[in-house]
PDB file of C-alpha atoms and ligand atoms in Angstrom:
ATOM      1  CA  MET A  27      -0.042  -0.001  -0.015  1.00 88.00           C
ATOM      2  CA  THR A  28       1.478   3.345  -1.037  1.00 96.00           C
ATOM      3  CA  GLU A  29       0.998   6.432   1.069  1.00 98.00           C
ATOM      4  CA  LEU A  30      -1.054   9.141  -0.605  1.00 98.00           C
ATOM      5  CA  ILE A  31      -1.498  11.550   2.380  1.00 98.00           C
ATOM      6  CA  SER A  32       0.589  11.467   5.479  1.00 98.00           C
ATOM      7  CA  LYS A  33      -0.771  11.750   9.010  1.00 98.00           C
ATOM      8  CA  SER A  34       0.839  15.134   9.519  1.00 98.00           C
ATOM      9  CA  ASP A  35      -0.617  16.527   6.240  1.00 98.00           C
ATOM     10  CA  ILE A  36      -4.070  15.263   7.359  1.00 98.00           C
ATOM     11  CA  ASP A  37      -3.691  16.951  10.820  1.00 98.00           C
ATOM     12  CA  LYS A  38      -2.562  20.245   9.208  1.00 98.00           C
ATOM     13  CA  ARG A  39      -5.430  20.216   6.626  1.00 98.00           C
ATOM     14  CA  VAL A  40      -8.077  19.341   9.250  1.00 98.00           C
ATOM     15  CA  GLY A  41      -6.868  22.358  11.266  1.00 98.00           C
ATOM     16  CA  GLU A  42      -7.208  24.596   8.176  1.00 98.00           C
ATOM     17  CA  LEU A  43     -10.715  23.266   7.391  1.00 98.00           C
ATOM     18  CA  ALA A  44     -11.781  23.811  11.006  1.00 98.00           C
ATOM     19  CA  ALA A  45     -10.507  27.412  10.854  1.00 97.00           C
ATOM     20  CA  GLU A  46     -12.463  27.986   7.651  1.00 97.00           C
ATOM     21  CA  ILE A  47     -15.645  26.401   9.133  1.00 97.00           C
ATOM     22  CA  ASN A  48     -15.273  28.441  12.375  1.00 96.00           C
ATOM     23  CA  ARG A  49     -15.141  31.629  10.281  1.00 95.00           C
ATOM     24  CA  THR A  50     -18.235  30.597   8.397  1.00 95.00           C
ATOM     25  CA  PHE A  51     -20.477  29.642  11.313  1.00 93.00           C
ATOM     26  CA  GLY A  52     -19.588  32.341  13.860  1.00 81.00           C
ATOM     27  CA  ARG A  53     -21.576  31.711  17.064  1.00 81.00           C
ATOM     28  CA  GLU A  54     -24.606  29.868  15.649  1.00 81.00           C
ATOM     29  CA  ASP A  55     -25.783  26.502  16.994  1.00 88.00           C
ATOM     30  CA  VAL A  56     -24.931  23.792  14.455  1.00 97.00           C
ATOM     31  CA  VAL A  57     -25.987  20.187  13.953  1.00 98.00           C
ATOM     32  CA  VAL A  58     -22.931  18.299  12.696  1.00 98.00           C
ATOM     33  CA  ILE A  59     -23.953  15.078  10.907  1.00 98.00           C
ATOM     34  CA  CYS A  60     -21.230  12.462  10.581  1.00 98.00           C
ATOM     35  CA  ILE A  61     -21.844  10.010   7.683  1.00 98.00           C
ATOM     36  CA  LEU A  62     -20.991   6.533   8.934  1.00 97.00           C
ATOM     37  CA  LYS A  63     -18.891   4.738   8.761  1.00 95.00           C
ATOM     38  CA  GLY A  64     -16.096   6.360   6.735  1.00 96.00           C
ATOM     39  CA  ALA A  65     -16.268   9.812   8.343  1.00 98.00           C
ATOM     40  CA  PHE A  66     -16.050   8.790  11.994  1.00 98.00           C
ATOM     41  CA  ILE A  67     -12.363   9.532  12.505  1.00 98.00           C
ATOM     42  CA  PHE A  68     -12.442  12.757  10.415  1.00 98.00           C
ATOM     43  CA  THR A  69     -15.481  13.984  12.334  1.00 98.00           C
ATOM     44  CA  ALA A  70     -13.861  13.220  15.691  1.00 98.00           C
ATOM     45  CA  ASP A  71     -10.778  15.216  14.734  1.00 98.00           C
ATOM     46  CA  LEU A  72     -12.760  18.099  13.106  1.00 98.00           C
ATOM     47  CA  VAL A  73     -15.301  18.697  15.916  1.00 98.00           C
ATOM     48  CA  ARG A  74     -12.577  19.012  18.514  1.00 98.00           C
ATOM     49  CA  ARG A  75     -11.300  22.009  16.615  1.00 98.00           C
ATOM     50  CA  LEU A  76     -14.693  23.700  16.132  1.00 97.00           C
ATOM     51  CA  ASP A  77     -15.379  26.562  18.581  1.00 95.00           C
ATOM     52  CA  PHE A  78     -19.155  27.168  18.185  1.00 95.00           C
ATOM     53  CA  PRO A  79     -21.981  25.362  20.029  1.00 95.00           C
ATOM     54  CA  LEU A  80     -22.788  22.124  18.217  1.00 97.00           C
ATOM     55  CA  ILE A  81     -24.385  18.744  18.553  1.00 97.00           C
ATOM     56  CA  VAL A  82     -23.222  15.658  16.716  1.00 98.00           C
ATOM     57  CA  GLU A  83     -25.558  13.249  14.938  1.00 98.00           C
ATOM     58  CA  PHE A  84     -24.768  10.101  12.960  1.00 98.00           C
ATOM     59  CA  MET A  85     -26.389   8.891   9.808  1.00 98.00           C
ATOM     60  CA  GLU A  86     -25.530   5.646   8.006  1.00 97.00           C
ATOM     61  CA  LEU A  87     -26.029   4.899   4.374  1.00 94.00           C
ATOM     62  CA  SER A  88     -25.605   1.908   2.107  1.00 89.00           C
ATOM     63  CA  SER A  89     -25.250   2.023  -1.624  1.00 80.00           C
ATOM     64  CA  TYR A  90     -25.936  -0.742  -4.056  1.00 72.00           C
ATOM     65  CA  HIS A  91     -24.252  -0.697  -7.371  1.00 64.00           C
ATOM     66  CA  LEU A  92     -27.002  -1.642  -9.809  1.00 58.00           C
ATOM     67  CA  ALA A  93     -25.489  -0.632 -13.181  1.00 54.00           C
ATOM     68  CA  VAL A  94     -22.828   1.682 -14.490  1.00 54.00           C
ATOM     69  CA  SER A  95     -24.806   4.871 -13.920  1.00 49.00           C
ATOM     70  CA  THR A  96     -27.451   3.794 -11.397  1.00 58.00           C
ATOM     71  CA  ASP A  97     -26.393   3.504  -7.793  1.00 69.00           C
ATOM     72  CA  LYS A  98     -29.145   3.139  -5.248  1.00 85.00           C
ATOM     73  CA  VAL A  99     -28.429   4.800  -1.917  1.00 89.00           C
ATOM     74  CA  VAL A 100     -30.524   3.852   1.150  1.00 91.00           C
ATOM     75  CA  VAL A 101     -30.516   5.200   4.714  1.00 95.00           C
ATOM     76  CA  THR A 102     -29.761   2.396   7.191  1.00 95.00           C
ATOM     77  CA  LYS A 103     -29.623   4.787  10.227  1.00 96.00           C
ATOM     78  CA  ASP A 104     -31.359   8.153  10.083  1.00 96.00           C
ATOM     79  CA  ILE A 105     -30.906  11.059  12.496  1.00 95.00           C
ATOM     80  CA  ALA A 106     -33.282  11.535  15.444  1.00 90.00           C
ATOM     81  CA  THR A 107     -32.980  15.366  15.762  1.00 94.00           C
ATOM     82  CA  ASP A 108     -35.571  17.656  14.142  1.00 96.00           C
ATOM     83  CA  LEU A 109     -33.577  19.772  11.661  1.00 97.00           C
ATOM     84  CA  THR A 110     -36.319  22.386  11.026  1.00 96.00           C
ATOM     85  CA  GLY A 111     -34.676  25.803  11.063  1.00 95.00           C
ATOM     86  CA  LYS A 112     -31.300  24.359  12.145  1.00 95.00           C
ATOM     87  CA  ASN A 113     -27.883  25.063  10.607  1.00 96.00           C
ATOM     88  CA  VAL A 114     -26.503  21.734   9.418  1.00 98.00           C
ATOM     89  CA  LEU A 115     -22.925  20.674   8.570  1.00 98.00           C
ATOM     90  CA  VAL A 116     -22.583  17.250   6.965  1.00 98.00           C
ATOM     91  CA  VAL A 117     -19.163  15.572   7.291  1.00 98.00           C
ATOM     92  CA  GLU A 118     -18.410  12.979   4.625  1.00 98.00           C
ATOM     93  CA  ASP A 119     -15.250  11.005   3.961  1.00 97.00           C
ATOM     94  CA  ILE A 120     -15.073  11.005   0.149  1.00 97.00           C
ATOM     95  CA  VAL A 121     -16.971  12.134  -2.954  1.00 96.00           C
ATOM     96  CA  ASP A 122     -16.489   9.871  -5.983  1.00 94.00           C
ATOM     97  CA  THR A 123     -19.328   9.797  -8.495  1.00 92.00           C
ATOM     98  CA  GLY A 124     -21.360  12.133  -6.286  1.00 94.00           C
ATOM     99  CA  SER A 125     -24.437   9.851  -5.979  1.00 91.00           C
ATOM    100  CA  THR A 126     -24.165   9.660  -2.188  1.00 94.00           C
ATOM    101  CA  LEU A 127     -23.728  13.379  -1.761  1.00 95.00           C
ATOM    102  CA  ARG A 128     -26.657  14.122  -4.002  1.00 94.00           C
ATOM    103  CA  PHE A 129     -28.783  11.624  -2.119  1.00 95.00           C
ATOM    104  CA  ILE A 130     -27.818  13.087   1.273  1.00 96.00           C
ATOM    105  CA  HIS A 131     -28.499  16.591   0.033  1.00 96.00           C
ATOM    106  CA  SER A 132     -32.048  15.838  -1.064  1.00 95.00           C
ATOM    107  CA  HIS A 133     -32.765  13.621   2.020  1.00 96.00           C
ATOM    108  CA  LEU A 134     -31.642  16.362   4.451  1.00 97.00           C
ATOM    109  CA  ALA A 135     -33.048  19.344   2.479  1.00 97.00           C
ATOM    110  CA  ALA A 136     -36.489  17.716   2.878  1.00 97.00           C
ATOM    111  CA  LYS A 137     -36.115  18.153   6.679  1.00 97.00           C
ATOM    112  CA  ASN A 138     -36.218  21.980   6.202  1.00 97.00           C
ATOM    113  CA  PRO A 139     -32.908  23.063   7.790  1.00 97.00           C
ATOM    114  CA  ALA A 140     -32.064  26.809   7.809  1.00 96.00           C
ATOM    115  CA  SER A 141     -28.789  25.998   6.055  1.00 96.00           C
ATOM    116  CA  LEU A 142     -27.135  22.832   4.778  1.00 97.00           C
ATOM    117  CA  ARG A 143     -23.383  22.666   4.182  1.00 98.00           C
ATOM    118  CA  PHE A 144     -21.044  19.858   3.282  1.00 98.00           C
ATOM    119  CA  CYS A 145     -17.468  19.205   4.450  1.00 98.00           C
ATOM    120  CA  VAL A 146     -15.723  16.467   2.586  1.00 98.00           C
ATOM    121  CA  LEU A 147     -12.254  15.154   3.369  1.00 98.00           C
ATOM    122  CA  LEU A 148     -11.410  13.768  -0.080  1.00 98.00           C
ATOM    123  CA  ASP A 149     -12.711  14.780  -3.476  1.00 97.00           C
ATOM    124  CA  LYS A 150     -12.130  12.262  -6.318  1.00 96.00           C
ATOM    125  CA  PRO A 151     -13.550  14.244  -9.332  1.00 94.00           C
ATOM    126  CA  ALA A 152     -12.640  11.892 -12.193  1.00 93.00           C
ATOM    127  CA  LYS A 153     -16.004  10.041 -12.263  1.00 90.00           C
ATOM    128  CA  ARG A 154     -18.186  12.863 -10.976  1.00 91.00           C
ATOM    129  CA  LYS A 155     -21.741  12.846 -12.292  1.00 90.00           C
ATOM    130  CA  LYS A 156     -23.434  16.057 -13.423  1.00 89.00           C
ATOM    131  CA  HIS A 157     -25.727  17.906 -10.917  1.00 88.00           C
ATOM    132  CA  THR A 158     -23.690  16.884  -7.883  1.00 89.00           C
ATOM    133  CA  PRO A 159     -23.810  19.652  -5.225  1.00 89.00           C
ATOM    134  CA  LEU A 160     -20.361  21.178  -4.655  1.00 92.00           C
ATOM    135  CA  PRO A 161     -18.959  20.618  -1.126  1.00 96.00           C
ATOM    136  CA  ASP A 162     -18.553  23.849   0.818  1.00 98.00           C
ATOM    137  CA  PHE A 163     -15.307  22.653   2.416  1.00 98.00           C
ATOM    138  CA  THR A 164     -12.849  20.177   0.818  1.00 98.00           C
ATOM    139  CA  GLY A 165      -9.785  18.653   2.370  1.00 98.00           C
ATOM    140  CA  PHE A 166      -7.845  17.211  -0.570  1.00 98.00           C
ATOM    141  CA  VAL A 167      -8.557  16.661  -4.274  1.00 98.00           C
ATOM    142  CA  ILE A 168      -7.132  13.207  -5.148  1.00 98.00           C
ATOM    143  CA  PRO A 169      -6.620  11.110  -8.307  1.00 97.00           C
ATOM    144  CA  ASP A 170      -8.981   8.242  -9.304  1.00 95.00           C
ATOM    145  CA  GLU A 171      -7.492   5.594  -7.003  1.00 95.00           C
ATOM    146  CA  PHE A 172      -9.125   3.445  -4.340  1.00 95.00           C
ATOM    147  CA  VAL A 173      -7.928   4.788  -0.989  1.00 97.00           C
ATOM    148  CA  ALA A 174      -8.131   3.482   2.610  1.00 97.00           C
ATOM    149  CA  GLY A 175      -7.149   4.556   6.080  1.00 98.00           C
ATOM    150  CA  TYR A 176      -8.190   7.429   8.432  1.00 98.00           C
ATOM    151  CA  GLY A 177     -11.666   5.885   8.663  1.00 98.00           C
ATOM    152  CA  LEU A 178     -12.016   4.840   5.027  1.00 97.00           C
ATOM    153  CA  ASP A 179     -12.288   1.109   4.377  1.00 95.00           C
ATOM    154  CA  TYR A 180     -11.405  -1.474   1.823  1.00 93.00           C
ATOM    155  CA  ASP A 181     -13.854  -4.284   2.307  1.00 91.00           C
ATOM    156  CA  GLN A 182     -14.531  -2.966   5.886  1.00 92.00           C
ATOM    157  CA  LYS A 183     -10.856  -3.265   6.821  1.00 94.00           C
ATOM    158  CA  HIS A 184      -7.987  -0.720   7.145  1.00 96.00           C
ATOM    159  CA  ARG A 185     -10.128   2.043   8.745  1.00 97.00           C
ATOM    160  CA  ASN A 186      -7.524   2.165  11.573  1.00 98.00           C
ATOM    161  CA  ILE A 187      -4.541   3.072   9.388  1.00 97.00           C
ATOM    162  CA  PRO A 188      -3.578   6.614  10.573  1.00 98.00           C
ATOM    163  CA  ASN A 189      -2.620   7.914   7.130  1.00 98.00           C
ATOM    164  CA  ILE A 190      -4.369   7.605   3.741  1.00 98.00           C
ATOM    165  CA  VAL A 191      -3.019   4.938   1.420  1.00 98.00           C
ATOM    166  CA  ILE A 192      -3.687   3.745  -2.127  1.00 97.00           C
ATOM    167  CA  LYS A 193      -5.179   0.275  -2.030  1.00 91.00           C
ATOM    168  CA  GLU A 194      -4.073  -1.572  -5.145  1.00 85.00           C
ATOM    169  CA  THR A 195      -7.120  -3.702  -6.099  1.00 71.00           C
TER     170      THR A 195
HETATM  171  P1  IMP B   8     -20.048   8.142  -4.535  1.00 79.35           P
HETATM  172  O1  IMP B   8     -21.538   7.984  -4.171  1.00 79.35           O
HETATM  173  O2  IMP B   8     -19.706   7.466  -5.777  1.00 79.35           O
HETATM  174  O3  IMP B   8     -19.634   9.581  -4.552  1.00 79.35           O
HETATM  175  O4  IMP B   8     -19.240   7.406  -3.455  1.00 79.35           O
HETATM  176  C1  IMP B   8     -19.134   7.826  -2.181  1.00 79.35           C
HETATM  177  C2  IMP B   8     -18.987   6.648  -1.207  1.00 79.35           C
HETATM  178  O5  IMP B   8     -18.261   5.586  -1.778  1.00 79.35           O
HETATM  179  C3  IMP B   8     -18.138   7.114  -0.040  1.00 79.35           C
HETATM  180  O6  IMP B   8     -18.950   7.612   0.993  1.00 79.35           O
HETATM  181  C4  IMP B   8     -17.336   5.899   0.334  1.00 79.35           C
HETATM  182  O7  IMP B   8     -18.106   5.176   1.254  1.00 79.35           O
HETATM  183  C5  IMP B   8     -17.261   5.082  -0.916  1.00 79.35           C
HETATM  184  N1  IMP B   8     -15.940   5.295  -1.619  1.00 79.35           N
HETATM  185  C6  IMP B   8     -15.733   5.901  -2.823  1.00 79.35           C
HETATM  186  N2  IMP B   8     -14.407   5.878  -3.184  1.00 79.35           N
HETATM  187  C7  IMP B   8     -13.774   5.314  -2.108  1.00 79.35           C
HETATM  188  C8  IMP B   8     -12.398   4.998  -1.862  1.00 79.35           C
HETATM  189  O8  IMP B   8     -11.445   5.271  -2.634  1.00 79.35           O
HETATM  190  N3  IMP B   8     -12.145   4.380  -0.673  1.00 79.35           N
HETATM  191  C9  IMP B   8     -13.116   4.103   0.244  1.00 79.35           C
HETATM  192  N4  IMP B   8     -14.416   4.310   0.023  1.00 79.35           N
HETATM  193  C10 IMP B   8     -14.736   4.928  -1.141  1.00 79.35           C
END
């Protein structure tokens, strides 16, 4: 496995993202929604650097690959909090085709939040579908490689690797 992003580069970038997010939200109350499972480590590191009042919620999704351009995303664990009128920050591990991000966007927009923003650690734009919402905060833009570590899995394994590596498939 080849290293793509070192632990120290991740730490530095998470700090920069947190500073950007702190400037954006000011003193508002925010609901941070961690998308399981891949974003659990990123969310844990990020929220400890956010300095406004927040609560953390967890949402889990599964996606089924049906055909080249039709992925079906389903919610396996939804959030319990009422989002009506709330400021929401979604924390996601990686955007690839964009199907998951598009699904989350429409699923959460239907809950009538005051604002809905996305923070994504990794952006893999090569296979991006049209009409994918742009993340508001992005950690790293990466090439079209399968990556693991720092919460991201390969076949549910390798989430505990502290850096981000390319998983040769
Ligand atoms: P999308 O719907 O095609 O944008 O895919 C997003 C989801 O696929 C992410 O939330 C990840 O769970 C998974 N995924 C996509 N690329 C990778 C990768 O390189 N490593 C680990 N998971 C990935």
